[in-house]
XYZ file of C-alpha atoms in Angstrom:
632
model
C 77.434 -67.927 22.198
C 73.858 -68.370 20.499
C 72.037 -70.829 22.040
C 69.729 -71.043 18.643
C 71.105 -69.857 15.480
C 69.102 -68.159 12.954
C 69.317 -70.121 9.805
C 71.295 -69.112 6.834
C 68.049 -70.400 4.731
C 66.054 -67.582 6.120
C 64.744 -65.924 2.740
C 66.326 -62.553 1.428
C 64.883 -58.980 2.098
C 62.272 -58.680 0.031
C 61.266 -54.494 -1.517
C 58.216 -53.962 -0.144
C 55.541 -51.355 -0.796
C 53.773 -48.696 1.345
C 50.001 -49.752 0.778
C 47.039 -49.898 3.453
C 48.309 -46.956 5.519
C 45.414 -46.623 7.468
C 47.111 -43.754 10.364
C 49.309 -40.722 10.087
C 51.127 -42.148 12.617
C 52.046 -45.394 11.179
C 53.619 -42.833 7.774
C 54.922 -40.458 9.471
C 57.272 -43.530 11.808
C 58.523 -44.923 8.460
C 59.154 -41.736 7.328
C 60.967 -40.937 10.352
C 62.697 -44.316 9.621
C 63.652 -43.539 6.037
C 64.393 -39.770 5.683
C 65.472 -40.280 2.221
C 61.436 -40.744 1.132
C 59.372 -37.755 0.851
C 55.629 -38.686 1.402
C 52.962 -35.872 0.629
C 50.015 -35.558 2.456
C 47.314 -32.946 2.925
C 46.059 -32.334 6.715
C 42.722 -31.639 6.094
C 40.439 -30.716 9.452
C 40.945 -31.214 13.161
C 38.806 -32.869 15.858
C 39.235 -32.593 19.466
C 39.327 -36.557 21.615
C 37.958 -37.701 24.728
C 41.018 -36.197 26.677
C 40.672 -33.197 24.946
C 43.739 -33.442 23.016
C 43.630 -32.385 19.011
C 43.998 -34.830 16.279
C 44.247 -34.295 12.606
C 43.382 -36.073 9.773
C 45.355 -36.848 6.885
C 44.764 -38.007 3.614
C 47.833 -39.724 1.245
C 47.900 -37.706 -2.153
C 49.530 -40.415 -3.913
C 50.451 -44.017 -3.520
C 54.057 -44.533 -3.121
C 55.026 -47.567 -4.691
C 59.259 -47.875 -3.979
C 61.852 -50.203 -5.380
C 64.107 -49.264 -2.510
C 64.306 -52.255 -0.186
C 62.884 -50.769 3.315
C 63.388 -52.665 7.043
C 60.421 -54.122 8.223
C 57.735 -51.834 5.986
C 54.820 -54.623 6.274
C 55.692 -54.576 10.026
C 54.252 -51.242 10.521
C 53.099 -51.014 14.253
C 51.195 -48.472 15.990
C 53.243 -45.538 16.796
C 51.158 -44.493 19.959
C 50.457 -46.736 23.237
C 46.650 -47.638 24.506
C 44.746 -44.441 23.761
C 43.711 -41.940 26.212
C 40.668 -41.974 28.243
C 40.783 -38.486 29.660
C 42.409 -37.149 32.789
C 41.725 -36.844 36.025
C 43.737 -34.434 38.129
C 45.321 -36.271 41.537
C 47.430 -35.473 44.643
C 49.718 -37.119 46.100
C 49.726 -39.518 49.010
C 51.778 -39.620 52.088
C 51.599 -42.987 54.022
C 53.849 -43.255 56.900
C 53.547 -47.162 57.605
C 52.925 -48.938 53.849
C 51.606 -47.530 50.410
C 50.722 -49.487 47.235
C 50.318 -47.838 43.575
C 48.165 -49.632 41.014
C 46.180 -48.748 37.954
C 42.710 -49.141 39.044
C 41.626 -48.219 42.701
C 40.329 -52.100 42.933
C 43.618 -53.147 42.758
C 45.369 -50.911 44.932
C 42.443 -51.997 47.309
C 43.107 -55.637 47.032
C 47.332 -54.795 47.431
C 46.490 -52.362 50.646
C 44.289 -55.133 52.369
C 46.777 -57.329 52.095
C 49.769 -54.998 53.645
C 47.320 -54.184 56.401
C 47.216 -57.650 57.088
C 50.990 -57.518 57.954
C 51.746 -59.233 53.984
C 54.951 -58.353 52.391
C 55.227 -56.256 49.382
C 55.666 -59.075 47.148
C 52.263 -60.148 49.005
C 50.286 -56.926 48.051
C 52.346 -57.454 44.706
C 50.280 -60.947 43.890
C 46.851 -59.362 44.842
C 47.176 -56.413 42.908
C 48.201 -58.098 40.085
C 45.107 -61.021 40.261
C 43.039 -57.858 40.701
C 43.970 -56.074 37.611
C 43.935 -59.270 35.337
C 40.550 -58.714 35.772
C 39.579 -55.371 36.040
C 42.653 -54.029 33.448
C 42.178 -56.858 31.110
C 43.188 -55.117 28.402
C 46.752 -54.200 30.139
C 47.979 -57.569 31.596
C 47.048 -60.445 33.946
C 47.897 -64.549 33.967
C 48.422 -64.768 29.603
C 51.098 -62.097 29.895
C 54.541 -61.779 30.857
C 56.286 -59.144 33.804
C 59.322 -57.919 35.062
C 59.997 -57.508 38.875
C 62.348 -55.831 41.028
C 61.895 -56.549 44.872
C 63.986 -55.210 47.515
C 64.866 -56.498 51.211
C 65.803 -54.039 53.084
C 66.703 -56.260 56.017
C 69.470 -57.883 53.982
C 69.504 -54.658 51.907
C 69.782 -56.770 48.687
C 67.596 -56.111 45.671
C 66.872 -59.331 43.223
C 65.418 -59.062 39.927
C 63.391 -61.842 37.722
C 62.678 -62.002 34.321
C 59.317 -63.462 33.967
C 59.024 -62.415 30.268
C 56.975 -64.717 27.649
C 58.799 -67.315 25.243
C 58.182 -67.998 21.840
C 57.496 -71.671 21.417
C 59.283 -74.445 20.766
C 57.948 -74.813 17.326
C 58.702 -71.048 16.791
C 60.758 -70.190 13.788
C 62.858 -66.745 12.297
C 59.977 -67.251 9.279
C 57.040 -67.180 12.227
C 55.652 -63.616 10.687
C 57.013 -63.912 7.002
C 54.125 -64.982 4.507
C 54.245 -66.895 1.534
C 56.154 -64.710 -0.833
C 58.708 -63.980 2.420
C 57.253 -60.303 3.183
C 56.408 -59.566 6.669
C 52.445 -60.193 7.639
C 50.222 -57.106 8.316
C 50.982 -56.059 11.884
C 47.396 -56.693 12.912
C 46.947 -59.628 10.825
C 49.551 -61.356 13.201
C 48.691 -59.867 16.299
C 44.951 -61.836 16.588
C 45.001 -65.031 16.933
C 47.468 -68.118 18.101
C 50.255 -66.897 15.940
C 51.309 -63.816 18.287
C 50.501 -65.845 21.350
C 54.246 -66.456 23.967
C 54.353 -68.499 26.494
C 52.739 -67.006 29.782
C 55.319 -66.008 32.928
C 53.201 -64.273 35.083
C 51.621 -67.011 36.810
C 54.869 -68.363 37.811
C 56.733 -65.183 38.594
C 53.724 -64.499 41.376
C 54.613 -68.428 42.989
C 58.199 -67.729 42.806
C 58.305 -64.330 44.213
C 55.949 -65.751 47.038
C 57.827 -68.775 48.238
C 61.114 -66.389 48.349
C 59.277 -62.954 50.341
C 55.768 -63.845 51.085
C 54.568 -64.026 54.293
C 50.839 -64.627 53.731
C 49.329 -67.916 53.109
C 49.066 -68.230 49.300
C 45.484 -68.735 48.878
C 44.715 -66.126 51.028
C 46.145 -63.560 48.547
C 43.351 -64.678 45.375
C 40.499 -63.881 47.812
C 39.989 -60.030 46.357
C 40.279 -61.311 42.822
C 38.058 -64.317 43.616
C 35.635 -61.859 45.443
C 35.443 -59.104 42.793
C 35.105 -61.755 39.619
C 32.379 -63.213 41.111
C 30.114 -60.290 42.363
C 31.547 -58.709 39.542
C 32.596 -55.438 39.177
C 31.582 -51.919 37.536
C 33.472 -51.338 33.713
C 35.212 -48.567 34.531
C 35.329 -45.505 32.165
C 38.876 -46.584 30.858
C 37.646 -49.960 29.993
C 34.725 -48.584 28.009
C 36.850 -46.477 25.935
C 39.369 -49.405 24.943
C 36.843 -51.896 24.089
C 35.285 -49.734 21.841
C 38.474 -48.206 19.945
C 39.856 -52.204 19.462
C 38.668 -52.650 15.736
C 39.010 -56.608 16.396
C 37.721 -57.676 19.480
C 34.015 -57.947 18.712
C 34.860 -60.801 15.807
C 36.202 -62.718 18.745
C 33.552 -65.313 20.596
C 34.887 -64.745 24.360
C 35.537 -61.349 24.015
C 32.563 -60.215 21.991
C 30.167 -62.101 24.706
C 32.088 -60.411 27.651
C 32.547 -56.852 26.486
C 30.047 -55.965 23.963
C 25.888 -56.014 24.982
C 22.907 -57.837 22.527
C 23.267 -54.856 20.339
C 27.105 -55.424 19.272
C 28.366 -52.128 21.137
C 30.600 -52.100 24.194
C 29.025 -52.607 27.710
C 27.811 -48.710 28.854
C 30.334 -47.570 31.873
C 29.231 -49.016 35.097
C 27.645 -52.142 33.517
C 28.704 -54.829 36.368
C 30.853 -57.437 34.770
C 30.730 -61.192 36.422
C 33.893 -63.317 35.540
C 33.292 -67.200 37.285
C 35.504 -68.566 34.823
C 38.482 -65.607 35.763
C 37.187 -66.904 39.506
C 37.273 -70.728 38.502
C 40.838 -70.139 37.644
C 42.171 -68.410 40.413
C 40.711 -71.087 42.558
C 42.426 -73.405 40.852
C 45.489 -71.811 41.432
C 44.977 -71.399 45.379
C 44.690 -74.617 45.497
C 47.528 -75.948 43.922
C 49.865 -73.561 42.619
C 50.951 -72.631 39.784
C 51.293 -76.085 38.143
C 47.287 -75.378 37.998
C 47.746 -72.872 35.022
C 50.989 -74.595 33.435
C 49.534 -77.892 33.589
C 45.983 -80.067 33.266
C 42.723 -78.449 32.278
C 43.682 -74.721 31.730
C 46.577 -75.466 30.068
C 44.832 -77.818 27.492
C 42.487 -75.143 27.062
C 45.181 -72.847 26.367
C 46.913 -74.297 23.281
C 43.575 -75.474 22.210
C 42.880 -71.434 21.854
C 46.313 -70.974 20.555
C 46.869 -74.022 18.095
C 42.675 -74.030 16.648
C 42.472 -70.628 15.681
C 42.178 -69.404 12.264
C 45.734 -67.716 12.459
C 46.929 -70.824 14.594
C 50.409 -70.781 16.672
C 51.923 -73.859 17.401
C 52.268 -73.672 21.658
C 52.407 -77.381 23.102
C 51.590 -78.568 26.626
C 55.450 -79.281 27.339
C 56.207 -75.774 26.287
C 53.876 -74.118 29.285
C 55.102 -77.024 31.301
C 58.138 -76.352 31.139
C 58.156 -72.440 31.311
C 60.546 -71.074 33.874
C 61.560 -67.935 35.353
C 64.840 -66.497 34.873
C 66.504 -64.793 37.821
C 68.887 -61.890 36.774
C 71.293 -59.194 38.266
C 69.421 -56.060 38.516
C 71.017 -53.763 36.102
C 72.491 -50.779 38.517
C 74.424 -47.682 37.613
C 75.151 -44.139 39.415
C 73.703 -40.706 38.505
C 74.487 -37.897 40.900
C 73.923 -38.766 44.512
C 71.959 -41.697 43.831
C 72.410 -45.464 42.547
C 69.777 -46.356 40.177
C 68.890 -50.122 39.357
C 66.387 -51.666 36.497
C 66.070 -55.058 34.494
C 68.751 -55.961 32.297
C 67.915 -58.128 28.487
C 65.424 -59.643 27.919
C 64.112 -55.268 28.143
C 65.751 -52.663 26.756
C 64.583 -50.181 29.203
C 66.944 -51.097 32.142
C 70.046 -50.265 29.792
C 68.327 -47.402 28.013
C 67.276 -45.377 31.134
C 70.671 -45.766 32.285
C 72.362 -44.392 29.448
C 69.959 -41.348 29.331
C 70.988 -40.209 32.450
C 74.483 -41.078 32.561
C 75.116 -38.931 29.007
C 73.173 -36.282 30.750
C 75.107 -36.180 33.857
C 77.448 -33.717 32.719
C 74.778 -31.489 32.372
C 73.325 -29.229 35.267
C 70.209 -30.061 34.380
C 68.683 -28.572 37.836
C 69.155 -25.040 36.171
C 66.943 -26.333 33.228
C 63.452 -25.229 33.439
C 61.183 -27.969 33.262
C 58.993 -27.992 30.187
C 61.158 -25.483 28.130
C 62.911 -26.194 24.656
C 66.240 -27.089 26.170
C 64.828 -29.835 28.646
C 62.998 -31.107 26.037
C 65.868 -30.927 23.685
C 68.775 -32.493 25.953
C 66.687 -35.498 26.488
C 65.418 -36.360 23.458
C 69.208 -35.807 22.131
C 69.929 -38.489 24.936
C 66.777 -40.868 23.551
C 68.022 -40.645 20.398
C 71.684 -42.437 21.411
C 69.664 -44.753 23.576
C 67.593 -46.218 20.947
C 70.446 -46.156 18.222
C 72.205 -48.613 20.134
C 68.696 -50.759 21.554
C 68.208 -51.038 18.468
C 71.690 -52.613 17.058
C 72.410 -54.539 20.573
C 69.748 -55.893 22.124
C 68.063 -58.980 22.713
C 67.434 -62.310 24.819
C 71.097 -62.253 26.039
C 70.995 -65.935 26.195
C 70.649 -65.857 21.886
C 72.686 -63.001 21.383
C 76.217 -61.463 22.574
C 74.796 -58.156 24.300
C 77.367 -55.560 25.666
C 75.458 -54.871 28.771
C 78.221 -53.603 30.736
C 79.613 -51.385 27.935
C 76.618 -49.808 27.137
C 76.410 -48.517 30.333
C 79.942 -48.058 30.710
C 81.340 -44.538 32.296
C 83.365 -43.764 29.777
C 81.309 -45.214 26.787
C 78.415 -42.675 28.209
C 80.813 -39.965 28.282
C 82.176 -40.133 24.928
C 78.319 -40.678 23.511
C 77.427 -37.465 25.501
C 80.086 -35.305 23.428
C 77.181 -35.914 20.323
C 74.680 -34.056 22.382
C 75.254 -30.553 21.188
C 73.728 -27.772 23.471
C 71.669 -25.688 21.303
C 71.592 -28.634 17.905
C 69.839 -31.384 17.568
C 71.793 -34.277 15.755
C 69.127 -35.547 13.477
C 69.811 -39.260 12.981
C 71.681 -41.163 15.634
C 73.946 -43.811 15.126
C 74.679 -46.876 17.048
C 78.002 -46.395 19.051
C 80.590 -49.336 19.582
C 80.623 -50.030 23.301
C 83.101 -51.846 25.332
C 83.051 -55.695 24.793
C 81.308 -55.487 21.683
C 81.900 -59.233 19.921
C 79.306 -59.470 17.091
C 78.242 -57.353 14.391
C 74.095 -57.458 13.898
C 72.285 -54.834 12.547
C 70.233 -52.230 13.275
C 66.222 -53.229 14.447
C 63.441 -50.825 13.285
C 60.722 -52.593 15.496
C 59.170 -51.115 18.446
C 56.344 -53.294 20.604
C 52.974 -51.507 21.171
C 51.402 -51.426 25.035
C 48.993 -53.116 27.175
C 50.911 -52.800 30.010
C 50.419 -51.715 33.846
C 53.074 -51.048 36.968
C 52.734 -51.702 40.203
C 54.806 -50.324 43.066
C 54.784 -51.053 46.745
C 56.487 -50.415 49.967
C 55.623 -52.389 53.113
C 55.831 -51.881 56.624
C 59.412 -53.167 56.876
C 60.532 -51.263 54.029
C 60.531 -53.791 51.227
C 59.738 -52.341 47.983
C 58.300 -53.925 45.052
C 58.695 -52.183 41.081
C 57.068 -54.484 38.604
C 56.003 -53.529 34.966
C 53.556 -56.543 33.951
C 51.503 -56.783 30.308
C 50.448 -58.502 27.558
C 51.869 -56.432 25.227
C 49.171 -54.782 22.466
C 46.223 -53.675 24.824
C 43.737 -56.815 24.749
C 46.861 -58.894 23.574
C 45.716 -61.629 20.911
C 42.370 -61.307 21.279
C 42.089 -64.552 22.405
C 40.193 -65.178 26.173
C 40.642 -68.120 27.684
C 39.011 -69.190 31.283
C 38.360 -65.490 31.887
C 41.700 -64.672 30.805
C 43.377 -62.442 28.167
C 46.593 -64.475 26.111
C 48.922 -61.777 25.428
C 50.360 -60.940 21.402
C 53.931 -60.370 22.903
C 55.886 -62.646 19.986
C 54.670 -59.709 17.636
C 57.531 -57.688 19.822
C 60.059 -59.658 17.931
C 61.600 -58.238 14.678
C 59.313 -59.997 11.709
C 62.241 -60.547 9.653
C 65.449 -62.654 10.507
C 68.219 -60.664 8.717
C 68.181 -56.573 7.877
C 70.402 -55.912 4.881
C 71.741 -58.959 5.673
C 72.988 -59.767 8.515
C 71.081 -61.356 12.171
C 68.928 -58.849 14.242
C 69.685 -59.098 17.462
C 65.337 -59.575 18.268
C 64.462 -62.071 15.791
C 62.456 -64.942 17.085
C 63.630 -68.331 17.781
C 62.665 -71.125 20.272
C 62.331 -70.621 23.666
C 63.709 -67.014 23.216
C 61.903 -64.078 25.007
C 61.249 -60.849 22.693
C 62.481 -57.690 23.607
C 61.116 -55.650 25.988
C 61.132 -51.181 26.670
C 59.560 -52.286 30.375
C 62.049 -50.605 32.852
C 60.785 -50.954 36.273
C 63.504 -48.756 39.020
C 63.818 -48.756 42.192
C 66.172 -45.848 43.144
C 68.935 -45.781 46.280
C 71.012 -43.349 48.047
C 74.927 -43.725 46.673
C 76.077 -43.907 50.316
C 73.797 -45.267 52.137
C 72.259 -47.874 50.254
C 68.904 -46.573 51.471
C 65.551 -47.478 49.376
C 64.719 -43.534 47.737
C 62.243 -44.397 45.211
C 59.976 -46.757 43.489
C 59.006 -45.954 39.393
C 57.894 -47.599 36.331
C 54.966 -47.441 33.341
C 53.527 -48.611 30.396
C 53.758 -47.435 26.927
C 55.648 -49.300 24.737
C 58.738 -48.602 23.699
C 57.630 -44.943 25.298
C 58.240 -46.296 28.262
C 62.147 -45.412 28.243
C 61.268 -41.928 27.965
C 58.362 -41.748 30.298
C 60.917 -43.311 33.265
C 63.366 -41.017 32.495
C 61.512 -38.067 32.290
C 59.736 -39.187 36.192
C 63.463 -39.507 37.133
C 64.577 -35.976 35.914
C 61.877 -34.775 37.479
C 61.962 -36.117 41.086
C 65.975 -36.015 41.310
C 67.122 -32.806 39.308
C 63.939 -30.723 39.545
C 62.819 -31.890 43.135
C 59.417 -32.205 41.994
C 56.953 -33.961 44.015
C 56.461 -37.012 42.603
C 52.754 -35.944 41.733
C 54.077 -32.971 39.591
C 56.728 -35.096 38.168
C 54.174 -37.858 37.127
C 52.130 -35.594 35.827
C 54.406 -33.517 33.675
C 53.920 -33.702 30.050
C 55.912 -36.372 28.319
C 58.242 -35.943 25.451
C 61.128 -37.607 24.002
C 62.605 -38.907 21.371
C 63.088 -43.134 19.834
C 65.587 -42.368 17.052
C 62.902 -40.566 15.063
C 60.808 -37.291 15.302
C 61.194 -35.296 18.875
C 57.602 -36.071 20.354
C 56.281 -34.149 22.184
C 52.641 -34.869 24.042
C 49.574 -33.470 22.616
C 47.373 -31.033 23.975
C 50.028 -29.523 26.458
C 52.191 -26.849 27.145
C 55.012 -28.895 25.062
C 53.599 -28.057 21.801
C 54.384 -24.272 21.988
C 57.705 -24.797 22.103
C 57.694 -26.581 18.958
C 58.773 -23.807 16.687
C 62.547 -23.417 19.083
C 62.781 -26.903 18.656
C 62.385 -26.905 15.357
C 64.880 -23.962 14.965
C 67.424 -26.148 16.528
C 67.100 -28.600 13.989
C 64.191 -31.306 15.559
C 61.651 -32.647 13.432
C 58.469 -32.381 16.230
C 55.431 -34.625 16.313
C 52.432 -34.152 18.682
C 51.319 -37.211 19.680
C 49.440 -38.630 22.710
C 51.414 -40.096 25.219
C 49.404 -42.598 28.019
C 51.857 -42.940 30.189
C 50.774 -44.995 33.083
C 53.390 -43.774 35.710
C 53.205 -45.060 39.144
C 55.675 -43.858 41.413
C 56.627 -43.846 45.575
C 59.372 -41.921 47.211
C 60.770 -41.113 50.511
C 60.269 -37.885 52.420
C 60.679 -36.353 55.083
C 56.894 -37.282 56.472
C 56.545 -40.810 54.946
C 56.219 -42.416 51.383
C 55.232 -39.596 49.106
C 53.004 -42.006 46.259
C 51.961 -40.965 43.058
C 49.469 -42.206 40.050
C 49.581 -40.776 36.701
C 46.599 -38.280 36.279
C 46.092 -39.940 32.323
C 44.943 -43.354 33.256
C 43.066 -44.736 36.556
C 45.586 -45.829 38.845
C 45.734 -44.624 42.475
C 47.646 -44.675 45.452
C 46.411 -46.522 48.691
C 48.482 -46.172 52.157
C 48.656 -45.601 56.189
């Protein structure tokens, strides 16, 4: 039962209007969500990016003013993760004794020294992860939220804990409704206090650490301490985000951090000194967690949150008492292998696992990789995915979510009968899974990304898969003690009801907002033996990137470099997407012939992956952003 019902004096559905479009991609996603409008608009030049990828440029003919009530048309998100910054072709690593992957060489540095100081995974975990909160600030770090999946492979038993963000205890369903009960402008609740959850991070890395550490806790903030201190060189990455955020320079930290005297973003190289990121972390050495949650930096915290102009209403007792949630890993077979992820509060446990397990009746190994009818099969299976993510699920504690019937065998099977082999469907619908108790409707909202994974294997075998972020990339806006505070309540549905009736990812107290994060870790069926380690960020892309790394490595027995590296494509309910600039976007027309509606868009993905071979741990980093593998 809910924990926190939504009230029934949440105000109606309001008709909204399209006005302020100010991307293709933001029309084009409604449109996708409302086939029933036809939009004009006149592509009128094309420009080639940093990474080399085309863009066009559109112009709206006319302004579309509609009577028809629309779900969430002020809540009109970006329909593309973090932008790219080029890419850099890599090769894989094979490390016979221990391997960490991370998304900036510092921090797979910082993870590697620890491992060759005989630390645990969950040891290199906690350095990596201080590391990037400063050198990925833009991605995640201590104001966000993560998801982790360690395994022992002594006790060959695999634990999994939520360490998602909470809205506040003075959160309400009308938190991003204005005045006249419309939704807020996206960005207009993104900066700021409003958008600001609860932070889990900080006490996922102390939990995780008293459980499978086997360093001394202080000893694993020394690399952090080290780099924010000497500082280190903005990396080209960095550069590129600071100066594509539109909002960051009107902010006081952030403008004095990133941008130089003459209001443009730090050249690449510049060395950037953090003592207050290093005042922190010594604070945290020293006495834990309670450091963060507690005292000074926790005053300082809702002071950001609670005095800004767009204020949110976090108190001290709601970072005081923030816990942890420890869940059952979400597991499910596909072929030869048993696959496990996060269940609710993400999406992307559940949704990986029904990708695959609708496509197991397929032989997709005789599928060429790339070609129309790979591309086609899974999209067919992203579309069913996010038809029923969308209708089903939530925070599990607020909501009844069918977790074991959406991933039920049979469920899967009957779902996978939609998938026709040479036709694409259009338009998914939700399905009615097994154990299905409560009738919500369907959720148009999809979260941005500022989000990074990590994944390790240590000496022993133990194998960390953690997704971390703080959701839009540079979250609120809002630095604090050296510190990003993440915009992760914007992940929640803006309105309460659609048509109606309760959304199964509208915001309430202490609830924790959706996630796509889908860290795996990947096992033999008979065995039990560790296989793999895989995750990204991207958003709600991140279902499809995972999948996609899984297909590639299992069916195709690609290395995990070429399977990382593959183009993404996929498909969230709406237009098949494929990834811009590739290979993918000449097979656009025999798409389209079988019915797809194709958008080239880019697609960041941030994979990290590590697998087992025959000559050691075969590790992989994703050739679009700057993450690398370290190992011996």
């Amino acid at each position: 039962m809910r924990e926190t019902p939504i009230s029934a004096d949440a105000p109606p559905i309001a008709a909204d209007h399209f006005e302020g479009f100010r991307t293709i991609g933001r029309i084009l996603k409604t449109a996708a969500s409302h086939p029933e409008l036809e939009i004009p608009v006149l592509i009128c030049g094309n420009r080639r990016d940093i990474g080399g990828n085309r863009r066009f440029h559109a112009v709206l003919l006319a302004s579309l003013l509609v009577a028809t009530p629309l779900a969430a048309t002020a809540q009109l998100r970006p329909s593309q993760p973090e932008p790219p910054s080029g890419w850099t072709e890599k090769r894989a690593l094979v490390a016979k004794r221990h391997v960490v992957v991370a998304a900036h060489p510092l921090a797979a540095e910082a993870g590697f020294r620890m491992l060759e100081k005989g630390g645990s995974a969950v040891d290199a975990a906690i350095a990596t992860q201080l590391v990037l909160g400063l050198v990925e600030p833009h991605a995640s770090g201590l104001g966000g939220g993560a998801f982790l999946l360690a395994h022992d492979a002594k006790a060959k038993r695999t634990v999994a804990i939520d360490a998602r963000e909470t809205a506040p205890s003075g959160a309400n369903p009308q938190l991003f409704l204005g005045a006249d009960g419309k939704p807020m402008n996206f960005q207009a609740a993104v900066v700021g206090g409003r958008s600001v959850g609860v932070p889990g991070t900080p006490r996922l890395l102390e939990v995780a650490h008293a459980r499978m550490g086997r360093l001394p806790w202080a000893a694993l903030f020394q690399p952090a301490i080290e780099l924010a201190e000497k500082g280190f060189p903005m990396s080209p990455r960095l550069h590129t985000l600071v100066g594509k955020d539109k909002t960051l320079a009107e902010q006081p930290a952030t403008r004095a951090y990133f941008f130089g005297a003459d209001g443009q973003p730090k050249p690449v190289g510049t060395l950037l000194r953090n003592p207050a990121y290093a005042q922190t972390l010594r604070a945290m050495a020293a006495k834990g967690a309670d450091a963060f949650y507690t005292g000074e930096i926790a005053a300082d915290i809702v002071a950001a949150v609670r005095n800004h102009a767009n204020p949110g209403s976090m108190t001290l007792e709601d970072l005081a008492g923030y816990r942890v949630r420890d869940v059952e890993p979400l597991c499910g077979p596909y072929r030869a292998w048993r696959l496990c992820g996060m269940p609710p509060s993400s999406s992307g446990g559940i949704a990986v696992l029904q990708m695959l397990g609708m496509l197991e009746g397929h032989d997709l190994a005789a599928v060429r990789p790339g070609s129309a009818q790979a591309v086609h099969l899974l999209s067919e299976a992203g579309r069913l995915a996010f038809a029923d993510r969308g209708r089903f699920v939530g925070d599990d504690r607020f909501v009844e979510v069918p977790v074991q019937g959406l991933v039920d065998k049979g469920y899967l099977a009957q779902r996978a009968k939609l998938i026709a082999p040479e036709k694409s469907m259009g338009k998914a619908q939700p399905g009615t899974p097994p154990g299905l108790k409560v009738a919500l409707a369907d959720d148009p909202v999809d979260e941005v990304a500022g989000t990074s994974h990590i994944a390790i294997v240590d000496a022993q075998g133990n194998a960390v898969s953690m997704t971390t972020t703080i959701e839009g990339f540079f979250g609120s806006k809002q630095m604090v003690r050296g510190f990003l505070l993440n915009n992760e309540l914007t992940d929640f549905n803006f309105q309460p009801l659609e048509a109606g009736r309760e959304v199964a990812n509208a915001v309430a107290p202490g609830k924790r907002p959706r996630s796509s994060m889908a860290p795996f870790l990947v096992f033999d069926a008979k065995s039990g033996r560790l296989e793999q380690a895989v995750g990204s960020p991207g958003g709600s892309l991140i279902i499809n990137y995972v999948a996609k790394a899984l297909v590639a490595t299992l069916d195709w027995k690609m290395d995990m470099q070429a399977a990382l590296s593959l183009p993404n494509f996929g498909s969230r309910g709406g237009p098949t997407e494929v990834e811009a600039g590739t290979e993918l976007e000449k097979v656009g027309a025999a798409l389209k012939a079988m019915g797809h509606e194709v958008r080239a868009i880019d697609m960041t993905s941030g994979l990290a992956g590590i697998r087992r071979t025959a000559k050691g741990w075969e590790a992989a980093a994703d050739p679009r952003r700057e993450g690398v593998a370290r190992g011996r």
